Short mmCIF file of C-alpha atoms in Angstrom, two decimals:
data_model
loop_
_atom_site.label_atom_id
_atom_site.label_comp_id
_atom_site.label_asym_id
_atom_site.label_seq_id
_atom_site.Cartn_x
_atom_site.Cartn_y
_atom_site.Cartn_z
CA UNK A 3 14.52 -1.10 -95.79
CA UNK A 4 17.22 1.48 -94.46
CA UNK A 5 15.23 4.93 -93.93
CA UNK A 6 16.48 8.22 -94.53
CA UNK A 7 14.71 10.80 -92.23
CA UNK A 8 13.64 13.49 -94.46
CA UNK A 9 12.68 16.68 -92.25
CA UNK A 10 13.82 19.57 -93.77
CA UNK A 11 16.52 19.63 -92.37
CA UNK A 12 20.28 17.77 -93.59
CA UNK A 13 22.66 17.14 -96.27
CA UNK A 14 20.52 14.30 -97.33
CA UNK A 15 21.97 13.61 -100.96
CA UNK A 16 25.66 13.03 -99.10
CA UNK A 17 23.97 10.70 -96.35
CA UNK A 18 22.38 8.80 -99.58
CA UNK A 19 25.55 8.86 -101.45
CA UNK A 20 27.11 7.27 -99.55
CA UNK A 21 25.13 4.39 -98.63
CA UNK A 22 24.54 3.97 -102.28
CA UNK A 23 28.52 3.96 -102.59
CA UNK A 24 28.16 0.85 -99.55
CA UNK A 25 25.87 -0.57 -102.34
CA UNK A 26 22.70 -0.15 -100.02
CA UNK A 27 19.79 1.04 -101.33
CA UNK A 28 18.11 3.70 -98.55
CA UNK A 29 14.81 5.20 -98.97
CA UNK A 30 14.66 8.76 -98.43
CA UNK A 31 11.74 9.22 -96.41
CA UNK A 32 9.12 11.80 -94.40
CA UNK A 33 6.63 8.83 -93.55
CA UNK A 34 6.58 8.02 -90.00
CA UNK A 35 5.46 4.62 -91.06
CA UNK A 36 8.63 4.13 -93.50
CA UNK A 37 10.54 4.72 -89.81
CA UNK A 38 8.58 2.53 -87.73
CA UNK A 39 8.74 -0.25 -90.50
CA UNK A 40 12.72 0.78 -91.56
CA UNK A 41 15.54 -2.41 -90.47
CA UNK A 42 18.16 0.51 -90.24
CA UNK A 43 16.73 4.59 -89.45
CA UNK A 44 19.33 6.89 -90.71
CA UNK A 45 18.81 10.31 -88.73
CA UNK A 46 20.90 13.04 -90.39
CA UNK A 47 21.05 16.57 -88.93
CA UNK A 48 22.85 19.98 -89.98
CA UNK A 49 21.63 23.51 -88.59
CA UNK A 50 19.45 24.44 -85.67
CA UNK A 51 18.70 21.96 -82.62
CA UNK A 52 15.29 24.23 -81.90
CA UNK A 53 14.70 24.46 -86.00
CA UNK A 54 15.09 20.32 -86.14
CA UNK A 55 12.76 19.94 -83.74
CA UNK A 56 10.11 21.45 -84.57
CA UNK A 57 9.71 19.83 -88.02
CA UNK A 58 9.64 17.13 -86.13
CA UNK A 59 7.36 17.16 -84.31
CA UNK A 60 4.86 19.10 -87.33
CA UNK A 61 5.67 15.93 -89.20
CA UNK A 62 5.11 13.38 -86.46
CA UNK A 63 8.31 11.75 -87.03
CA UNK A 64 9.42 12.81 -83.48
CA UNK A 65 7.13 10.20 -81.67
CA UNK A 66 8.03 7.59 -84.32
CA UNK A 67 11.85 8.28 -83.50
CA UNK A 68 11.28 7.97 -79.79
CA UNK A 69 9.63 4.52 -80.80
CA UNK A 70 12.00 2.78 -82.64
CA UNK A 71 14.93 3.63 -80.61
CA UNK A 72 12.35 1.91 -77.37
CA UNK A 73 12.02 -0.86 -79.20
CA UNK A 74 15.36 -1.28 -79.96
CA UNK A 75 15.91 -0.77 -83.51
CA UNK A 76 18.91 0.65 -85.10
CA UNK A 77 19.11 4.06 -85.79
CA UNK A 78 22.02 6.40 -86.28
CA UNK A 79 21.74 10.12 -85.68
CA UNK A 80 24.25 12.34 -87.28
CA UNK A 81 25.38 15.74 -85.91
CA UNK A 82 22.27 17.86 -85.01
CA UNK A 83 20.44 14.44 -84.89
CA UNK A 84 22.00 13.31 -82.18
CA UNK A 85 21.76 17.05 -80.39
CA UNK A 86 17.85 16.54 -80.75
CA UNK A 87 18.30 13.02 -78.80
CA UNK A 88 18.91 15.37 -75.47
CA UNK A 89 16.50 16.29 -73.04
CA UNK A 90 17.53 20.22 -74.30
CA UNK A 91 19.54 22.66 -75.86
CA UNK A 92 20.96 25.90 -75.24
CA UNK A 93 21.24 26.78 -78.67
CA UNK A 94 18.40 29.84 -79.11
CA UNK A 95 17.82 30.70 -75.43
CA UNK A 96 16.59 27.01 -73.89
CA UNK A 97 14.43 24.28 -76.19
CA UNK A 98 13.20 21.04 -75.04
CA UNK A 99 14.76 18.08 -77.42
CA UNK A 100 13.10 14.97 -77.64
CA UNK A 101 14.68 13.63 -74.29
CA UNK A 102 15.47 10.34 -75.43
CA UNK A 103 19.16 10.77 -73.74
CA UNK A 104 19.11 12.07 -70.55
CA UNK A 105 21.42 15.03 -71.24
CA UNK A 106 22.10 18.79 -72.18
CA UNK A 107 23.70 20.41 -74.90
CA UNK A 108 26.14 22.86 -74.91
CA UNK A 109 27.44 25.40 -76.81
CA UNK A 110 31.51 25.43 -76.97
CA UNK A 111 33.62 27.29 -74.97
CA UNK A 112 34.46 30.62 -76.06
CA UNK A 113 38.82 31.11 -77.00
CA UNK A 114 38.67 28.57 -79.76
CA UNK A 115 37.23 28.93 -82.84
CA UNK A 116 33.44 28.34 -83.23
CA UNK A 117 32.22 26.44 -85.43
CA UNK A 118 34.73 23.57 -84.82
CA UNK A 119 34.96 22.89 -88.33
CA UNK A 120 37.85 20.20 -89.41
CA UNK A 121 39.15 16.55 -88.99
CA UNK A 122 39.82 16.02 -85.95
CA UNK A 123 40.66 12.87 -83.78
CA UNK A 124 38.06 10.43 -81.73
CA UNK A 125 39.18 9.09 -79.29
CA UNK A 126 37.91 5.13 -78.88
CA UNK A 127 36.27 4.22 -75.38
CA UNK A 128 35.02 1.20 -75.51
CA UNK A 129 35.12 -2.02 -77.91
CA UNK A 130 31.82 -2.19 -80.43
CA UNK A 131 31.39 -3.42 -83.80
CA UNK A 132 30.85 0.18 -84.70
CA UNK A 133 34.66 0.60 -84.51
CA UNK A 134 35.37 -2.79 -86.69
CA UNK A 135 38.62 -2.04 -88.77
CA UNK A 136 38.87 1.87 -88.03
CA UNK A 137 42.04 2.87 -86.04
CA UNK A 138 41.55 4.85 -81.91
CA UNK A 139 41.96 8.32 -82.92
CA UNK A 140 40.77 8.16 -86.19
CA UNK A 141 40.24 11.84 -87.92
CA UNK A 142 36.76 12.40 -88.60
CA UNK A 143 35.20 15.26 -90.04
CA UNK A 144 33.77 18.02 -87.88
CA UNK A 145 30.66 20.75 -88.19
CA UNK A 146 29.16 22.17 -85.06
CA UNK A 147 29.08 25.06 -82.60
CA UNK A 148 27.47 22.87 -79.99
CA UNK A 149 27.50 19.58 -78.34
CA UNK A 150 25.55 17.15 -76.72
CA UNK A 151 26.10 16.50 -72.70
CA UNK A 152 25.42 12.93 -71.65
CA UNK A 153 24.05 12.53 -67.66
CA UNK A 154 25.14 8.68 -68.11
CA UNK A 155 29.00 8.66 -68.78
CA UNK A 156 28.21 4.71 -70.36
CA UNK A 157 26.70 5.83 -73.19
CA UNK A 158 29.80 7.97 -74.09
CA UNK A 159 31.32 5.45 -76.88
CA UNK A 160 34.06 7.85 -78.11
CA UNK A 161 35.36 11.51 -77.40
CA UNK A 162 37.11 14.33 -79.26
CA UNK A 163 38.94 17.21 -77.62
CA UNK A 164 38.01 20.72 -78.55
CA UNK A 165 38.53 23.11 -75.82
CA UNK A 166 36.55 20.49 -73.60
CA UNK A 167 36.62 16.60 -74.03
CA UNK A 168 33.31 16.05 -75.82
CA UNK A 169 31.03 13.32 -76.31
CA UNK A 170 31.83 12.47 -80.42
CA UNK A 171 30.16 8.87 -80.78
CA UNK A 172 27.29 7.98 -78.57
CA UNK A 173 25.93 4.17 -77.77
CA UNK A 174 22.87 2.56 -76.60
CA UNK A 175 22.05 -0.83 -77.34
CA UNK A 176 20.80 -0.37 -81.17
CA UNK A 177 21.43 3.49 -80.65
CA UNK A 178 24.79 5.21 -82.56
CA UNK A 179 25.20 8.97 -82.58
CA UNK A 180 28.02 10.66 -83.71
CA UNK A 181 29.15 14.55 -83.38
CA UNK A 182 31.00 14.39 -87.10
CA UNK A 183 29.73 13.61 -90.09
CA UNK A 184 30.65 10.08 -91.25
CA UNK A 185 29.64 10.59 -94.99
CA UNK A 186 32.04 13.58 -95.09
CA UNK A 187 34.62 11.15 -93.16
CA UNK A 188 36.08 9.75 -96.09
CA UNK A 189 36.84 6.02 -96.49
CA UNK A 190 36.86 5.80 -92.63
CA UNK A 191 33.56 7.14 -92.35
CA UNK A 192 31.75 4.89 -94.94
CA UNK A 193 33.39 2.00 -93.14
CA UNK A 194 31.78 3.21 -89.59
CA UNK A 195 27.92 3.17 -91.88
CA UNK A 196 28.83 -0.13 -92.96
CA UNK A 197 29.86 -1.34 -89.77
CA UNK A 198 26.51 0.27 -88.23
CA UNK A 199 24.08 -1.49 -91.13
CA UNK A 200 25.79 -4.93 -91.16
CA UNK A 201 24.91 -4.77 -87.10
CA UNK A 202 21.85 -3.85 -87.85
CA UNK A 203 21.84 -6.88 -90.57
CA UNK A 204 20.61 -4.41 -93.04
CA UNK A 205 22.28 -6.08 -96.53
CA UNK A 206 20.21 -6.30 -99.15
CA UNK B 28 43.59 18.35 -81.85
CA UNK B 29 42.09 20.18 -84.75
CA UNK B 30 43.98 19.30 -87.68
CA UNK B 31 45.12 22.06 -90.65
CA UNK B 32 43.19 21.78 -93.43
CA UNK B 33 44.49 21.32 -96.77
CA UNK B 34 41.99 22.47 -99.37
CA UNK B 35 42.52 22.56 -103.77
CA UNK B 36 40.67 25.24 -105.39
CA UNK B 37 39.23 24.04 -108.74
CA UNK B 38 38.05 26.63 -110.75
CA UNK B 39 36.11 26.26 -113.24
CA UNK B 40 34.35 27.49 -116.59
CA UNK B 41 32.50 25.92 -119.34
CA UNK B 42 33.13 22.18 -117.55
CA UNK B 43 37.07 22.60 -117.48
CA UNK B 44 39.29 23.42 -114.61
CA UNK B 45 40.93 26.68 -114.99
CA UNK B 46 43.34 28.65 -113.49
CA UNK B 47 45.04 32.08 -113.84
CA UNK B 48 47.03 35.04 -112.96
CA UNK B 49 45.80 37.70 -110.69
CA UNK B 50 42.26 36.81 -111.66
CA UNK B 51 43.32 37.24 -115.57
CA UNK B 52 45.32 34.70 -118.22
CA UNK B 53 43.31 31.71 -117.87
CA UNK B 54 44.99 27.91 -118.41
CA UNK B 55 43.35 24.80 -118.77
CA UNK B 56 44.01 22.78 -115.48
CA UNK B 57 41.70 19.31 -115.99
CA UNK B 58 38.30 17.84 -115.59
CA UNK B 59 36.61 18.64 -113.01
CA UNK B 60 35.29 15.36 -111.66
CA UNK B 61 38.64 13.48 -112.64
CA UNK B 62 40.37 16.00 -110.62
CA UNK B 63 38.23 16.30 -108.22
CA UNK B 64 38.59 12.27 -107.29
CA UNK B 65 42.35 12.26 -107.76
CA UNK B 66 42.67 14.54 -104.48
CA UNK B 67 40.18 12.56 -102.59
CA UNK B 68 42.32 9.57 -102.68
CA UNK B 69 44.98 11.51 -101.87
CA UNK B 70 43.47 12.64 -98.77
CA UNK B 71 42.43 16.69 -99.39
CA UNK B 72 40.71 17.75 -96.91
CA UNK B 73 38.38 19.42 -98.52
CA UNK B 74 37.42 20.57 -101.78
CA UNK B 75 36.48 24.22 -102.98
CA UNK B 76 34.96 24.48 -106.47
CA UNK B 77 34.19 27.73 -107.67
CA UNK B 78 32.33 28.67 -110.98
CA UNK B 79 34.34 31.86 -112.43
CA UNK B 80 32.37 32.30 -115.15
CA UNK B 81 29.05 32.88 -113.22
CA UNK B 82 27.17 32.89 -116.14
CA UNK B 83 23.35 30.97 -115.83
CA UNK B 84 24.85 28.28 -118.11
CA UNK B 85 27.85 27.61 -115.84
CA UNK B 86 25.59 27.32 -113.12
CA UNK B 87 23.97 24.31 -114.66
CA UNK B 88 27.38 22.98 -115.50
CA UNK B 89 28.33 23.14 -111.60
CA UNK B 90 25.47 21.28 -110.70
CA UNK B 91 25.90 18.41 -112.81
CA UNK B 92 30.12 18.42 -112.07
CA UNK B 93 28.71 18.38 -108.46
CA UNK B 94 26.33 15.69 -108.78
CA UNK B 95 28.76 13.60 -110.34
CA UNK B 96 31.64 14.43 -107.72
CA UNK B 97 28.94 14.12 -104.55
CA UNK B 98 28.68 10.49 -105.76
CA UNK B 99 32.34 9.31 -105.42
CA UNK B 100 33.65 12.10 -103.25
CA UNK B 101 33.07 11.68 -99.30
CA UNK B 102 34.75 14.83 -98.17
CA UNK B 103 33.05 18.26 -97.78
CA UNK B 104 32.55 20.13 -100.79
CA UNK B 105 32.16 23.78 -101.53
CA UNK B 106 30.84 25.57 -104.21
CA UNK B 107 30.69 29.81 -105.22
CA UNK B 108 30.36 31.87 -107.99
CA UNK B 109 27.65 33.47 -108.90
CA UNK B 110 25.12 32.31 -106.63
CA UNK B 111 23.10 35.75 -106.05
CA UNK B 112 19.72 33.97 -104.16
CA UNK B 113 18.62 31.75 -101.21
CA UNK B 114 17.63 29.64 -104.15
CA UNK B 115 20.72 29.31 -105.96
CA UNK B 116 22.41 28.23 -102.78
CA UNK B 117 20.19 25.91 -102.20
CA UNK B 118 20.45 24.51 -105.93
CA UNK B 119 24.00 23.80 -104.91
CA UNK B 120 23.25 22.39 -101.34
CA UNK B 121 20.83 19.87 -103.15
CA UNK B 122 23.24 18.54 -105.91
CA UNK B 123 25.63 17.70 -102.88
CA UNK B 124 27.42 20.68 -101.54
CA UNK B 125 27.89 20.87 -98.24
CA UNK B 126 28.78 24.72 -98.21
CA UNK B 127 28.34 27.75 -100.22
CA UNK B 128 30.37 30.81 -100.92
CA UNK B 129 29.48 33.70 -101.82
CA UNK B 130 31.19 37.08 -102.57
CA UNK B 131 30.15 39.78 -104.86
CA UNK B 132 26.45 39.27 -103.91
CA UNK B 133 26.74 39.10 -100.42
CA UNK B 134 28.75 43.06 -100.76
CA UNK B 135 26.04 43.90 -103.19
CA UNK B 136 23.37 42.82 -100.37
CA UNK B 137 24.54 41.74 -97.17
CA UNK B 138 21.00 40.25 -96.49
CA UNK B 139 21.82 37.27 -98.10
CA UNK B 140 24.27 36.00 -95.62
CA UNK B 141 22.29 36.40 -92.53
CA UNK B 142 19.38 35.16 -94.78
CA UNK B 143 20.98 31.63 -95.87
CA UNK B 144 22.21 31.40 -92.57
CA UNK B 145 19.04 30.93 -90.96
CA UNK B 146 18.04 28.75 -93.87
CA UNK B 147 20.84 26.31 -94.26
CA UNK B 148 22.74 27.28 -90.79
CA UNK B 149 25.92 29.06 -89.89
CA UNK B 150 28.26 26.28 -91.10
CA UNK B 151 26.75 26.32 -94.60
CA UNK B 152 27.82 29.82 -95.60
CA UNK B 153 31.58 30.66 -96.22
CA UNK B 154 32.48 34.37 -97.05
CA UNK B 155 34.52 34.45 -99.54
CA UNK B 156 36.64 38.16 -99.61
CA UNK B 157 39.12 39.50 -102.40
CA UNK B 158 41.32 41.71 -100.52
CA UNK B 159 43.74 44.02 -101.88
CA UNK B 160 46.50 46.08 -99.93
CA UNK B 161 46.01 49.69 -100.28
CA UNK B 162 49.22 51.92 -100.02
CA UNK B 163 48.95 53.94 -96.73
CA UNK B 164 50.85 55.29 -94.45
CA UNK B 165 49.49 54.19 -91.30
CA UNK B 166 48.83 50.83 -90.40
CA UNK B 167 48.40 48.46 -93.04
CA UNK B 168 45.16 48.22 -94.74
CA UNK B 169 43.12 45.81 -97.50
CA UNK B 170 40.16 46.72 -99.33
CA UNK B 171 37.06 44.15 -100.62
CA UNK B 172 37.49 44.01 -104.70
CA UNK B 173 33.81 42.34 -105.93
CA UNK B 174 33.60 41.06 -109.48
CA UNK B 175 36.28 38.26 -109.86
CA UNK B 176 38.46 40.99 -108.48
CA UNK B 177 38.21 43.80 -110.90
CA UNK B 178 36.05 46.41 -108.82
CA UNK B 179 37.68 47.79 -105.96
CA UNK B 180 34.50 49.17 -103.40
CA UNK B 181 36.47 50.82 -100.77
CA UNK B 182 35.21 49.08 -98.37
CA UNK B 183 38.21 47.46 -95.40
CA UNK B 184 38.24 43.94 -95.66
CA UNK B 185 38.63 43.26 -92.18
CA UNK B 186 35.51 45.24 -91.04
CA UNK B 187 33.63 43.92 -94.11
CA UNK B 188 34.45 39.76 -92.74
CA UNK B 189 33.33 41.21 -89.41
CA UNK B 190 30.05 42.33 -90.11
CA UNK B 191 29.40 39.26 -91.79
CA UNK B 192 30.12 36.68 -89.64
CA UNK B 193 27.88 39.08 -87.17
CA UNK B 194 25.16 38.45 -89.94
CA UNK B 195 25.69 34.49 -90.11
CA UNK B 196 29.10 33.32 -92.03
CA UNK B 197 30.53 31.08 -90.44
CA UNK B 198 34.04 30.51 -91.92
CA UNK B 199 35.79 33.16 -94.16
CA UNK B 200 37.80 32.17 -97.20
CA UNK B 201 40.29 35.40 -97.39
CA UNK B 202 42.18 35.95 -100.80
CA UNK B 203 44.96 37.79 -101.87
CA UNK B 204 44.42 39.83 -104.84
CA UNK B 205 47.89 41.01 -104.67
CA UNK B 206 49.30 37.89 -103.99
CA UNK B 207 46.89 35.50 -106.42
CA UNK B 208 48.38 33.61 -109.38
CA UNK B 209 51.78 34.76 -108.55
CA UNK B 210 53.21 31.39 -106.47
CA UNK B 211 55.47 33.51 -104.40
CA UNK B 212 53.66 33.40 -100.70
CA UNK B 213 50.54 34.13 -99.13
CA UNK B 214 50.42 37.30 -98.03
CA UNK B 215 50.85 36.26 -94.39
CA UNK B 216 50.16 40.05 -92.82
CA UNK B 217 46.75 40.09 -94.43
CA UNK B 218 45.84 36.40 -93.04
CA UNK B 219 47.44 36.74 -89.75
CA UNK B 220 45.36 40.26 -88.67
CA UNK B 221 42.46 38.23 -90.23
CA UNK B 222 42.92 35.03 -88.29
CA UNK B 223 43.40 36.82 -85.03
CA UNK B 224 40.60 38.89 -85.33
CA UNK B 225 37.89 36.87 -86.46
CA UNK B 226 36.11 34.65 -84.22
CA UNK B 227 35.29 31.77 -87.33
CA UNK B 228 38.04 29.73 -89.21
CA UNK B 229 40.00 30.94 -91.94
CA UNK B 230 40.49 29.58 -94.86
CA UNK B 231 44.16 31.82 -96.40
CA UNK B 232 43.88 31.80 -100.40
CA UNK B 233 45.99 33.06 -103.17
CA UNK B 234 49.94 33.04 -103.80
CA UNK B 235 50.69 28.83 -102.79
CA UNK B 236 53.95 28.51 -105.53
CA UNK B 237 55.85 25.46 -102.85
CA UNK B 238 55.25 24.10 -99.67
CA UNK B 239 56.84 26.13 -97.57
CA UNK B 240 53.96 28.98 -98.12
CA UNK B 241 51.53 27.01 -96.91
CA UNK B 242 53.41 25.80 -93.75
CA UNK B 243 53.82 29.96 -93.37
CA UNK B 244 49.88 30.39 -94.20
CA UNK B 245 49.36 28.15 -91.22
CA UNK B 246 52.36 29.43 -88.61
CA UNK B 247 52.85 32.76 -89.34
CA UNK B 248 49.27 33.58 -90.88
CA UNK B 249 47.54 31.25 -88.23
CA UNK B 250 45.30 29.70 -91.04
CA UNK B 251 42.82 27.53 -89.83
CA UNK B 252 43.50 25.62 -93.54
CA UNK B 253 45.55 26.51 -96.65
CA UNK B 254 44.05 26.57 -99.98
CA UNK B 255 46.05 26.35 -103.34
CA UNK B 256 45.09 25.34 -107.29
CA UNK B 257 47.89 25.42 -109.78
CA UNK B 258 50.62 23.94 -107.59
CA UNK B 259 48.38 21.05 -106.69
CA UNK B 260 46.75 21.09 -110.43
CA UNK B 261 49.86 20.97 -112.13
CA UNK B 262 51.83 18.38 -109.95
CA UNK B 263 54.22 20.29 -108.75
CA UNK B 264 53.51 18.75 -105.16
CA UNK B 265 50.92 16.15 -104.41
CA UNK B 266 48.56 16.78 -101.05
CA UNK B 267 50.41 13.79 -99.71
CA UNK B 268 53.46 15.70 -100.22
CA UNK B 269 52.36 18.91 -98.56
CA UNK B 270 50.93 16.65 -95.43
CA UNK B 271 54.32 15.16 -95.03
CA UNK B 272 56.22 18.04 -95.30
CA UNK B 273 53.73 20.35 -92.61
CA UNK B 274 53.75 17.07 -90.21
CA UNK B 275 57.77 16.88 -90.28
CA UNK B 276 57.38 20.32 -89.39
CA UNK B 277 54.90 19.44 -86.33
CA UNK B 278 51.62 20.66 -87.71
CA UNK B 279 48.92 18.37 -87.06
CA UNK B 280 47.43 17.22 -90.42
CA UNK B 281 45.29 14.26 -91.32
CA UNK B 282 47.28 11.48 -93.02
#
């Protein structure tokens, strides 16, 4: 089963659009069983870091997250969901994230225009199957007024410029997190899900 | 780099694309969904749908053109007209849109912006503004029209987009009245003093007739992203056509 983290909080219908489009079939879910049990955890994300958060933790599904990504199953976290993978954000004053990644983030430099909304380029760092077929400096579609600060520079899988160079795709082991949205990525960005759920030998 | 957005407008009434002339003189333009996938595979960057009938029968229409669209469409979609509540946003955030925007209502009650905002986040809400050029003197000046256009309120437009990104909107889709319908240019004053005085993207509306007016949208309005309907609707350019033409000219676009 590929779960869907239902918390309240994300453009869920696109995420399931598009894995439907992939010709998955992804349960939509607010069960932290359906996580722990999932082959592939899909962790979408739009709005507030501190907002996420805490329907996370209400619902449990924080400690279930912070479990499947020990024991090495695949999740991707989209956007906000991989903001809430820090240690803590600066968005509203200081909150505590769930500290999965070692890490702060940041809100974007003031001069350019926040949010960063657009397509804008990522910039390939390493060689992963996540990458399979899509083209270094790919446009992907952009959403966010802050960003996530890796301390450990080897997680940092890909980077985007926006007034600094930030972190856009994020890897360890089984865990992918990227700063766009890959559903709102066109054909490039369903081919960076499919490359994430045939890894995580999710086909149905 | 960011890249320059290229957004169609499609909108729409009773199912069908429209599109008319200084917010009057309506056209049929398509169906909505076929359209809608035609400038996906052409790489738009975006797609703006807005329901200009606003009527509570419309509204049901727009959810179930963007249900269908949501389904084949993987770029971000946005969708106004009409939407007076929290819960009609929402309505439209559920069957796939990835923004809102709202106009009239948010004039009428300025509440709602800084309200949705904390509900859906910053990024959700567009402000959509209908600005027309009052004759002065002075410097130059545009007022907020509400009501597809047809009630001026006094109110400066630049003051007005402001105040509301202060309450929450996070991008501002900035129309022409004057310059609507008519295909002869953006009016690039009105975009510029917007673009350089708001702290959000964007988005310069109304008056696309060739390519060259949205290469000026971008350079000489400093558009974040260009929108246009009948030039794309009625294939007088393609999108690929306009990327081409703004990249030979050393904008960065997505191709």
């Amino acid at each position: 089963m590929i779960a869907i983290i239902d918390y309240g909080a994300g453009n869920l219908r696109s995420v399931t659009n598009a894995m439907v489009k992939l010709r998955y079939q992804p349960k939509v879910t607010r069960e932290p069983e359906d996580v722990r049990n999932a082959a592939a955890v899909i962790f979408p994300g739009v709005g507030a870091a501190a907002d996420a958060m805490q329907s996370l933790k209400e619902s449990g599904l924080d400690e279930a997250i912070r479990e499947v990504i020990r024991q090495g199953q695949p999740l991707f976290a989209i956007c906000v969901g991989m903001q809430v993978l820090m240690s803590s954000t600066e968005e509203g004053g200081w909150n505590e994230c769930l500290g999965v990644i070692p890490g702060t983030v940041r809100k974007l430099p003031a001069g350019l225009k926040v949010p960063h909304i657009g397509w804008n380029q990522v910039k390939q760092l390493v060689r992963h199957p996540i990458f399979d077929d899509i083209p270094d400096e790919s446009n992907f579609y952009f959403v966010h007024s802050y960003y996530a600060e890796p301390e450990d520079s080897t997680v940092v899988a890909g980077t985007t410029e926006y007034g600094v160079t930030l972190c856009s795709v994020l890897i360890k082991n089984n865990l992918v997190a990227t700063q766009f949205h890959p559903e709102k990525s066109g054909t490039i960005g369903l081919k960076m899900y499919d490359n994430f759920l045939k890894m995580a030998g999710a086909k149905e | 780099m960011l890249t320059k957005r290229i957004i169609p407008c499609l909108d729409v009434t009773a199912g069908r694309v429209v599109k008319g002339t200084s917010f009057t003189e309506l056209r049929d333009a398509g169906d909505p969904v076929e359209l809608a996938a035609f400038y996906y595979q052409q790489d738009a960057d975006e797609l703006v749908f807005l329901d200009i009938g606003a009527t509570p029968e419309g509204r049901k229409t727009m959810v179930e053109v963007i249900e269908k669209v949501a389904e084949q469409v993987f770029i971000p979609l946005t969708v106004g007209g009409g939407l007076r509540s929290t819960r009609d946003m929402k309505l439209m955030l559920e069957s796939g849109a990835d923004k809102i925007t709202i106009n009239t209502a948010a004039v009428l009650n300025p509440k709602l912006i800084s309200e949705g905002a904390k509900k859906f986040g910053s990024q959700c809400i567009v402000l959509a503004i209908d600005a027309k050029r009052v004759n002065s003197n002075g410097a130059p000046r545009w007022e907020v029209c509400t009501h597809g256009g047809r009630k001026p309120t006094g109110i400066d437009a630049v003051e007005w987009a402001k105040k509301a990104i202060e309450l929450g909107a996070g991008e501002v889709l900035l129309t022409s009245w004057d310059a609507d319908g008519h295909r002869s240019g953006y009016d690039l004053e009105l975009t510029r003093i917007m673009s350089e005085s708001l702290p959000v993207p964007v988005i310069a509306s109304g008056g696309a007739g060739n390519l060259e007016h949205l290469y000026q949208a971008l350079v000489v309005g400093k558009a974040d992203a260009a929108l246009a309907a009948s030039i794309f609707h009625y294939r007088n350019y393609s999108i690929r056509q306009a990327k081409d033409y703004l990249a030979e000219r050393g904008i960065p676009v997505r191709r």
